[in-house]
């Protein structure tokens, strides 16, 4: 079974996907981290994204891997641990532009579909239910008020990068997430949007456990429906 979870920045996608995967014993794939890893590698190698030959050559050789240690995910690009680096402001500011490139998406969508073969998995991102897994059995779309999402993201950034974010304000974070959501929602290919057959959950006033419970209810409803339709 494939469950997709899409949504804007700060809606709780990763935390929900992680908790749900643990409860169900499913694998969990954070596709945003994949776009962040590719962005990291493009910046590191100074790839000119307007030079299609150079980009194609780079994508052919791009190597990325994930290791799981005590339930935590560690991301590697060419054997370098980039787990924290891919969450930095430099990568966050560049990722939407890189993820709008058709060649980049083609490359990562192929990896995502390959990761889904023969497994029970939860795939979290922006276009999981619309483009990558249009036939997924359960599609979730998370929403939330911009203010609550900005507050969550602010807390996360303060915890991860205490020194770099000493002067950061919630207002700045709100501006940044609005800009990224706008760019992700208006790009030409695979924009962030709800699949016509998705279940929408507004997470503004819910805990992670509340959201997980709601998704489990949706899953049970689908199973019950399938059982009675045969
Ligand atoms: O989920 P996260 O905020 O880490 O994603 C980083 C960026 O990667 C998003 O802002 C978006 O530009 C891109 N992304 C995407 N498609 C996905 C997942 C992420 O374009 N499926």
Short mmCIF file of C-alpha atoms and ligand atoms in Angstrom, two decimals:
data_model
loop_
_atom_site.label_atom_id
_atom_site.label_comp_id
_atom_site.label_asym_id
_atom_site.label_seq_id
_atom_site.Cartn_x
_atom_site.Cartn_y
_atom_site.Cartn_z
CA UNK A 1 0.00 0.00 0.00
CA UNK A 2 1.20 3.51 -0.83
CA UNK A 3 0.08 6.49 1.27
CA UNK A 4 0.95 9.96 -0.01
CA UNK A 5 1.19 13.05 2.16
CA UNK A 6 1.47 16.43 0.44
CA UNK A 7 1.27 19.96 1.76
CA UNK A 8 2.96 23.33 2.18
CA UNK A 9 5.85 24.24 4.47
CA UNK A 10 5.21 23.71 8.19
CA UNK A 11 2.03 21.68 7.93
CA UNK A 12 3.74 18.85 9.83
CA UNK A 13 4.22 16.49 6.87
CA UNK A 14 7.53 15.00 7.98
CA UNK A 15 6.59 14.52 11.63
CA UNK A 16 3.24 12.99 10.68
CA UNK A 17 4.77 10.74 8.01
CA UNK A 18 7.45 9.55 10.45
CA UNK A 19 4.95 8.77 13.23
CA UNK A 20 2.54 7.07 10.84
CA UNK A 21 5.33 4.95 9.34
CA UNK A 22 6.36 3.84 12.83
CA UNK A 23 2.75 2.94 13.77
CA UNK A 24 2.09 1.02 10.56
CA UNK A 25 5.55 -0.51 10.05
CA UNK A 26 5.73 1.15 6.60
CA UNK A 27 8.81 2.68 5.01
CA UNK A 28 8.83 6.47 4.89
CA UNK A 29 10.36 8.66 2.18
CA UNK A 30 10.90 12.41 2.68
CA UNK A 31 11.07 13.57 -0.95
CA UNK A 32 11.80 17.17 0.11
CA UNK A 33 15.12 15.88 1.50
CA UNK A 34 15.87 14.41 -1.95
CA UNK A 35 15.34 17.83 -3.59
CA UNK A 36 17.47 19.40 -0.88
CA UNK A 37 20.31 16.86 -1.48
CA UNK A 38 20.30 17.53 -5.21
CA UNK A 39 20.30 21.29 -4.54
CA UNK A 40 23.27 20.84 -2.21
CA UNK A 41 25.21 18.91 -4.88
CA UNK A 42 24.38 21.44 -7.65
CA UNK A 43 25.62 24.32 -5.50
CA UNK A 44 28.69 22.39 -4.32
CA UNK A 45 29.77 21.60 -7.88
CA UNK A 46 28.79 25.04 -9.21
CA UNK A 47 26.63 23.46 -11.90
CA UNK A 48 25.21 26.05 -14.29
CA UNK A 49 21.52 25.09 -14.33
CA UNK A 50 21.02 26.90 -17.62
CA UNK A 51 23.59 24.66 -19.32
CA UNK A 52 21.42 21.63 -20.11
CA UNK A 53 24.37 19.42 -21.14
CA UNK A 54 26.18 20.12 -17.87
CA UNK A 55 22.99 19.50 -15.87
CA UNK A 56 22.30 16.22 -17.67
CA UNK A 57 25.86 15.03 -17.05
CA UNK A 58 25.61 16.01 -13.38
CA UNK A 59 22.27 14.21 -12.94
CA UNK A 60 23.69 11.05 -14.52
CA UNK A 61 26.35 10.90 -11.80
CA UNK A 62 24.32 12.24 -8.87
CA UNK A 63 24.60 9.92 -5.87
CA UNK A 64 22.45 10.20 -2.82
CA UNK A 65 21.74 7.77 0.00
CA UNK A 66 19.88 7.55 3.30
CA UNK A 67 21.00 5.67 6.39
CA UNK A 68 18.70 5.07 9.32
CA UNK A 69 20.26 5.00 12.80
CA UNK A 70 18.06 4.54 15.88
CA UNK A 71 15.04 5.76 13.91
CA UNK A 72 16.79 8.96 12.71
CA UNK A 73 17.53 9.56 9.04
CA UNK A 74 20.97 10.62 7.84
CA UNK A 75 21.39 11.88 4.29
CA UNK A 76 24.57 11.43 2.25
CA UNK A 77 25.64 13.07 -1.00
CA UNK A 78 28.72 11.43 -2.49
CA UNK A 79 29.48 9.87 0.93
CA UNK A 80 29.33 13.25 2.72
CA UNK A 81 26.86 13.46 5.62
CA UNK A 82 24.67 16.44 4.65
CA UNK A 83 21.82 15.82 7.13
CA UNK A 84 22.11 19.22 8.79
CA UNK A 85 23.55 21.12 5.82
CA UNK A 86 20.51 20.45 3.62
CA UNK A 87 18.32 22.28 6.19
CA UNK A 88 20.49 25.44 6.07
CA UNK A 89 19.16 28.78 4.83
CA UNK A 90 21.43 28.59 1.76
CA UNK A 91 19.83 25.34 0.57
CA UNK A 92 16.31 26.34 1.64
CA UNK A 93 16.59 29.54 -0.39
CA UNK A 94 17.74 27.70 -3.52
CA UNK A 95 15.67 24.51 -3.41
CA UNK A 96 12.44 25.80 -4.99
CA UNK A 97 14.28 27.10 -8.04
CA UNK A 98 16.20 23.83 -8.52
CA UNK A 99 13.11 21.67 -7.92
CA UNK A 100 11.25 23.50 -10.69
CA UNK A 101 13.73 22.18 -13.30
CA UNK A 102 12.12 19.45 -15.45
CA UNK A 103 15.35 17.39 -15.68
CA UNK A 104 15.76 17.40 -11.89
CA UNK A 105 12.16 16.31 -11.32
CA UNK A 106 12.39 13.56 -13.93
CA UNK A 107 15.46 12.16 -12.18
CA UNK A 108 13.97 12.21 -8.68
CA UNK A 109 10.50 11.01 -9.67
CA UNK A 110 12.14 7.92 -11.20
CA UNK A 111 14.01 7.27 -7.93
CA UNK A 112 10.80 7.77 -5.90
CA UNK A 113 8.81 5.33 -8.03
CA UNK A 114 11.63 2.79 -7.83
CA UNK A 115 11.63 3.10 -4.02
CA UNK A 116 7.91 2.26 -3.98
CA UNK A 117 8.15 -1.05 -5.82
CA UNK A 118 6.95 -3.94 -3.67
CA UNK A 119 6.79 -2.03 -0.38
CA UNK A 120 4.24 -0.52 1.95
CA UNK A 121 5.32 3.09 1.99
CA UNK A 122 4.51 6.63 3.00
CA UNK A 123 5.78 9.22 0.53
CA UNK A 124 5.79 12.80 1.66
CA UNK A 125 6.26 15.90 -0.51
CA UNK A 126 4.42 18.26 -2.84
CA UNK A 127 3.38 16.18 -5.87
CA UNK A 128 3.12 12.68 -4.42
CA UNK A 129 -0.65 12.29 -4.84
CA UNK A 130 -0.96 14.28 -8.07
CA UNK A 131 2.01 13.21 -10.20
CA UNK A 132 4.28 10.58 -8.69
CA UNK A 133 1.67 8.16 -7.32
CA UNK A 134 -1.67 9.06 -8.93
CA UNK A 135 -2.99 5.56 -8.08
CA UNK A 136 -2.00 5.63 -4.39
CA UNK A 137 -4.64 4.00 -2.18
CA UNK A 138 -4.69 6.86 0.31
CA UNK A 139 -3.81 10.48 -0.43
CA UNK A 140 -3.52 13.04 2.35
CA UNK A 141 -3.18 16.79 1.87
CA UNK A 142 -2.17 18.80 4.94
CA UNK A 143 -3.03 22.48 5.32
CA UNK A 144 -2.63 24.99 8.14
CA UNK A 145 -2.84 28.70 8.85
CA UNK A 146 0.27 30.60 7.69
CA UNK A 147 0.85 31.96 11.22
CA UNK A 148 0.84 28.52 12.86
CA UNK A 149 3.07 27.08 10.15
CA UNK A 150 5.53 29.97 10.50
CA UNK A 151 5.64 29.51 14.28
CA UNK A 152 6.40 25.77 13.85
CA UNK A 153 9.12 26.44 11.32
CA UNK A 154 10.62 29.18 13.51
CA UNK A 155 10.83 26.77 16.47
CA UNK A 156 12.41 24.08 14.28
CA UNK A 157 15.03 26.49 12.90
CA UNK A 158 15.89 27.87 16.36
CA UNK A 159 16.42 24.32 17.63
CA UNK A 160 18.49 23.17 14.64
CA UNK A 161 20.58 26.29 14.12
CA UNK A 162 20.60 28.20 17.46
CA UNK A 163 23.60 30.40 16.57
CA UNK A 164 22.65 31.26 12.99
CA UNK A 165 19.09 32.15 13.96
CA UNK A 166 19.73 34.40 16.97
CA UNK A 167 18.27 37.45 15.20
CA UNK A 168 15.63 35.62 13.19
CA UNK A 169 12.00 36.71 13.70
CA UNK A 170 8.74 34.83 13.13
CA UNK A 171 7.75 37.57 10.66
CA UNK A 172 10.82 36.82 8.52
CA UNK A 173 10.03 33.11 8.58
CA UNK A 174 6.43 33.83 7.57
CA UNK A 175 7.68 35.88 4.61
CA UNK A 176 10.08 33.09 3.58
CA UNK A 177 7.52 30.29 3.78
CA UNK A 178 4.96 32.36 1.84
CA UNK A 179 7.55 32.95 -0.89
CA UNK A 180 8.50 29.25 -1.08
CA UNK A 181 4.86 28.07 -1.04
CA UNK A 182 4.02 30.58 -3.74
CA UNK A 183 6.90 29.41 -5.92
CA UNK A 184 6.06 25.70 -5.31
CA UNK A 185 2.35 26.25 -6.07
CA UNK A 186 2.76 28.30 -9.23
CA UNK A 187 5.57 26.45 -11.04
CA UNK A 188 4.79 24.97 -14.44
CA UNK A 189 5.43 21.32 -13.65
CA UNK A 190 4.15 19.34 -10.69
CA UNK A 191 2.99 22.33 -8.65
CA UNK A 192 1.89 21.88 -5.05
CA UNK A 193 -1.85 21.22 -5.27
CA UNK A 194 -4.53 18.91 -3.91
CA UNK A 195 -5.27 15.71 -5.81
CA UNK A 196 -8.97 15.52 -6.69
CA UNK A 197 -9.30 12.34 -4.59
CA UNK A 198 -7.31 13.43 -1.51
CA UNK A 199 -8.37 13.72 2.13
CA UNK A 200 -7.63 17.20 3.48
CA UNK A 201 -6.56 17.73 7.10
CA UNK A 202 -6.13 21.22 8.57
CA UNK A 203 -3.35 20.73 11.14
CA UNK A 204 -3.45 24.26 12.63
CA UNK A 205 -5.01 23.14 15.92
CA UNK A 206 -4.01 19.48 15.93
CA UNK A 207 -1.07 17.60 17.47
CA UNK A 208 0.97 15.12 15.43
CA UNK A 209 -0.86 12.27 17.18
CA UNK A 210 -4.25 13.83 16.32
CA UNK A 211 -3.31 13.98 12.63
CA UNK A 212 -1.97 10.42 12.65
CA UNK A 213 -5.25 9.22 14.22
CA UNK A 214 -7.26 10.98 11.54
CA UNK A 215 -5.18 9.36 8.78
CA UNK A 216 -5.61 5.94 10.40
CA UNK A 217 -9.38 6.55 10.37
CA UNK A 218 -9.27 7.41 6.66
CA UNK A 219 -7.25 4.23 6.06
CA UNK A 220 -9.78 2.09 7.96
CA UNK A 221 -12.67 3.67 6.03
CA UNK A 222 -10.99 2.81 2.73
CA UNK A 223 -10.38 -0.78 3.87
CA UNK A 224 -13.99 -1.15 4.99
CA UNK A 225 -15.19 0.26 1.66
CA UNK A 226 -12.95 -2.15 -0.26
CA UNK A 227 -14.17 -5.08 1.83
CA UNK A 228 -17.84 -4.36 1.10
CA UNK A 229 -17.34 -3.64 -2.61
CA UNK A 230 -16.12 -7.19 -3.47
O1 LIG B 1 9.58 19.37 2.31
P1 LIG B 1 10.69 20.37 2.23
O2 LIG B 1 10.31 21.73 2.72
O3 LIG B 1 11.98 19.89 2.82
O4 LIG B 1 10.95 20.52 0.65
C1 LIG B 1 11.93 21.40 0.14
C2 LIG B 1 11.54 21.86 -1.25
O5 LIG B 1 11.65 20.77 -2.17
C3 LIG B 1 10.12 22.39 -1.43
O6 LIG B 1 10.00 23.76 -1.09
C4 LIG B 1 9.89 22.16 -2.91
O7 LIG B 1 10.44 23.22 -3.67
C5 LIG B 1 10.70 20.91 -3.20
N1 LIG B 1 9.87 19.70 -3.27
C6 LIG B 1 9.24 19.43 -4.46
N2 LIG B 1 8.55 18.28 -4.61
C7 LIG B 1 8.47 17.38 -3.62
C8 LIG B 1 9.09 17.65 -2.37
C9 LIG B 1 9.77 18.84 -2.22
O8 LIG B 1 9.30 20.23 -5.39
N3 LIG B 1 7.83 16.24 -3.82
#
